[in-house]
C-alpha positions in Angstrom: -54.0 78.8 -68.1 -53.9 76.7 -65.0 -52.4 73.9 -66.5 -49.7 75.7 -68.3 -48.7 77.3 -64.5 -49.3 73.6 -62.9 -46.5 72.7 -65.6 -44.3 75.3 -64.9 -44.3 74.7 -61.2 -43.7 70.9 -61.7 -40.8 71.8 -64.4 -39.2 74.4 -61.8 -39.8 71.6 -59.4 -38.2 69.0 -61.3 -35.0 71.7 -61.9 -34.5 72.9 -58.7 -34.8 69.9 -56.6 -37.3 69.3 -54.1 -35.2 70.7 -51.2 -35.7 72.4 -48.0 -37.1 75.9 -48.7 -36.9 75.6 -52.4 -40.8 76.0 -53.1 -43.8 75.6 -51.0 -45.1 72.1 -50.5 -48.5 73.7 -51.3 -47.8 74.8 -54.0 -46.2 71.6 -55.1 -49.4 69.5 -54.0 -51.7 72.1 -56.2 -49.7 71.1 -59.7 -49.9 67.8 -58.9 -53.1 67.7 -58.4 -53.9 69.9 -61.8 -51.9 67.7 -63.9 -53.2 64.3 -62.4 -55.1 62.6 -64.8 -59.2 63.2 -64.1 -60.4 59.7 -62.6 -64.3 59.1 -63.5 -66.1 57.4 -60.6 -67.8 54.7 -63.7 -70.0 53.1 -60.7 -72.0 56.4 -60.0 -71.8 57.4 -63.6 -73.8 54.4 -64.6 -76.1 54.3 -61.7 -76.9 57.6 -62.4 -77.6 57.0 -65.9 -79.9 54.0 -65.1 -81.8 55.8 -62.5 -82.4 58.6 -65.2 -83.5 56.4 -67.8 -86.1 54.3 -65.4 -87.3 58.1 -63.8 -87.7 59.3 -66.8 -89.9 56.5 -67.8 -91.8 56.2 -65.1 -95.6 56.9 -63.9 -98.9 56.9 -66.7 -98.2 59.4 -68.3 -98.8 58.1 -72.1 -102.8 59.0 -73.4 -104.3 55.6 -75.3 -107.3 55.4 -77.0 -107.1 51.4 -77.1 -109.7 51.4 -74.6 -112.2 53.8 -72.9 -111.7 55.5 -69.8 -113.7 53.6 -67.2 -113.9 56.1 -64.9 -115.3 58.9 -67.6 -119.0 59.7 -67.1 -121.3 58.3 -69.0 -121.3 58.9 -72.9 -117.7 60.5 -72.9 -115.2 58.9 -74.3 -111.8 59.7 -72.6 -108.6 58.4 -73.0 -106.6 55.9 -70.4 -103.0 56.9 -69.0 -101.0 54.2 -69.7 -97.6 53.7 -68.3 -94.4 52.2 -70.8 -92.6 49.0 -69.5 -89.2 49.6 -68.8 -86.4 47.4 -70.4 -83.0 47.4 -68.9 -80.4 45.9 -70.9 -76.9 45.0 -69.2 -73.8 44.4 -71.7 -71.4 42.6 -69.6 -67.9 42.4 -71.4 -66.9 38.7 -70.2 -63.9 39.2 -72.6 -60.3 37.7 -70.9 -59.2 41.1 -70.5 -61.7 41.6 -67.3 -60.6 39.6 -64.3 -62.3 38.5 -61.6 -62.7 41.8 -60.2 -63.9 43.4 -62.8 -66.7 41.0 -63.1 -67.4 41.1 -59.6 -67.8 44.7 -59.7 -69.9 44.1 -63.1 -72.3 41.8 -61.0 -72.2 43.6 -58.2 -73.5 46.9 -60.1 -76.3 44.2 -61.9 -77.3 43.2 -58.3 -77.7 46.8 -57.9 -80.0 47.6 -61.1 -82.0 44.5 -60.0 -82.4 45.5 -57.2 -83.5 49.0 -57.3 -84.9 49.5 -60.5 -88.9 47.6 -61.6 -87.8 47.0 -65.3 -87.1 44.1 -67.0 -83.5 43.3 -66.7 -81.8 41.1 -69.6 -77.9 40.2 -69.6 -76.4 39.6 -72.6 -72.6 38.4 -71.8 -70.1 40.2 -74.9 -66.7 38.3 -75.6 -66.2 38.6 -79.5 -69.9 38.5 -80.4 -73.4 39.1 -77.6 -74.3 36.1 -76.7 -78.2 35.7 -76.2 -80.1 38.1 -74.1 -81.1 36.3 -71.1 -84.3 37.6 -69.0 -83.2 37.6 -65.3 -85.0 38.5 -62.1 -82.1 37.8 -59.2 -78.5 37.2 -59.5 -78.9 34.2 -59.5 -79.9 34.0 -62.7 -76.7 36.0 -64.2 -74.9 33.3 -66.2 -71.6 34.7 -67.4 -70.2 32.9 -70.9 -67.2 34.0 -72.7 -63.6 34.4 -71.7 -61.8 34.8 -74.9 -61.2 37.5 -77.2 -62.4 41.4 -76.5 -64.9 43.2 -78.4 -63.7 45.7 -81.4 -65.6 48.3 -81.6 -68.7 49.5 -80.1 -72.1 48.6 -78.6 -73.7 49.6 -81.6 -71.3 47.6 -83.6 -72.3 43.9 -81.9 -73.8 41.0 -83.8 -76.8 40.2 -82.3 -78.5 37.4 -81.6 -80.5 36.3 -85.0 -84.0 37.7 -84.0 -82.8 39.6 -81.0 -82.7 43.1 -80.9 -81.6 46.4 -78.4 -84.4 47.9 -76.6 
């Protein structure tokens, strides 16, 4: 319903002119901003995301009978809380469609997962095909390889590595 309104405004808009006294500039302002296209803030969407997934996994909260609770009195067996390690893997399209700031926003937000998060962190650099995934503990280590043609398709969709899987 809003939109269809937003539209009519911009339409009489559009018709009338946008002269003195022909339609308030408020009302102008609110149908542009209802028909502007939605802009997704992608750094916070995927720092969220990450920050969920390493939460989520974090703290002993997994029971294991692989070996006795030490601190269980004597002639009870008790489980162990066991906590998961945490893999983080970073896809970093190093396709010629990304320039330079692109990439610098891609490392920047790597810098950041480093950073924050106490997982394992391994890059893997897409052009046409995932190159290997490379363990890395600073930036430093980040070697982007590629440059060519873009992916087709999605994550799920990427040759890996022969022996390498997703985690």
């Amino acid at each position: 319903m809003k939109v269809a309104v937003a539209r009519a405004v911009q339409q009489e808009l559009t018709r009338s002119g946008a002269g003195r006294g022909t339609m308030p500039a408020g009302l102008a302002r609110w149908a542009a901003a209802q028909l502007a296209p939605a802009v997704v803030p992608w750094p916070k969407v995927l720092r969220a995301a990450v920050r969920r997934a390493v939460e989520d996994q974090a703290g002993q909260v997994h029971h294991s009978w692989r070996r006795p609770n030490r601190r269980a009195p004597k002639g009870v067996l008790l489980p162990t809380l066991r906590a998961p390690k945490i893999a983080v893997d970073l896809i970093i399209d190093t396709s010629a469609s990304m320039g330079a700031d692109d990439l610098a926003a891609a490392l920047s937000e790597t810098r950041a997962v480093l950073r924050r998060t106490g997982a394992t962190v391994r890059v893997l650099c897409c052009d046409a095909a995932a190159s290997a995934p490379r363990p890395v503990r600073s930036i430093s280590d980040v070697r982007l390889t590629g440059g060519g043609a873009p992916i087709c398709g999605s994550v799920s969709t990427l040759r890996w590595p022969r022996g390498q899987q997703a985690t």
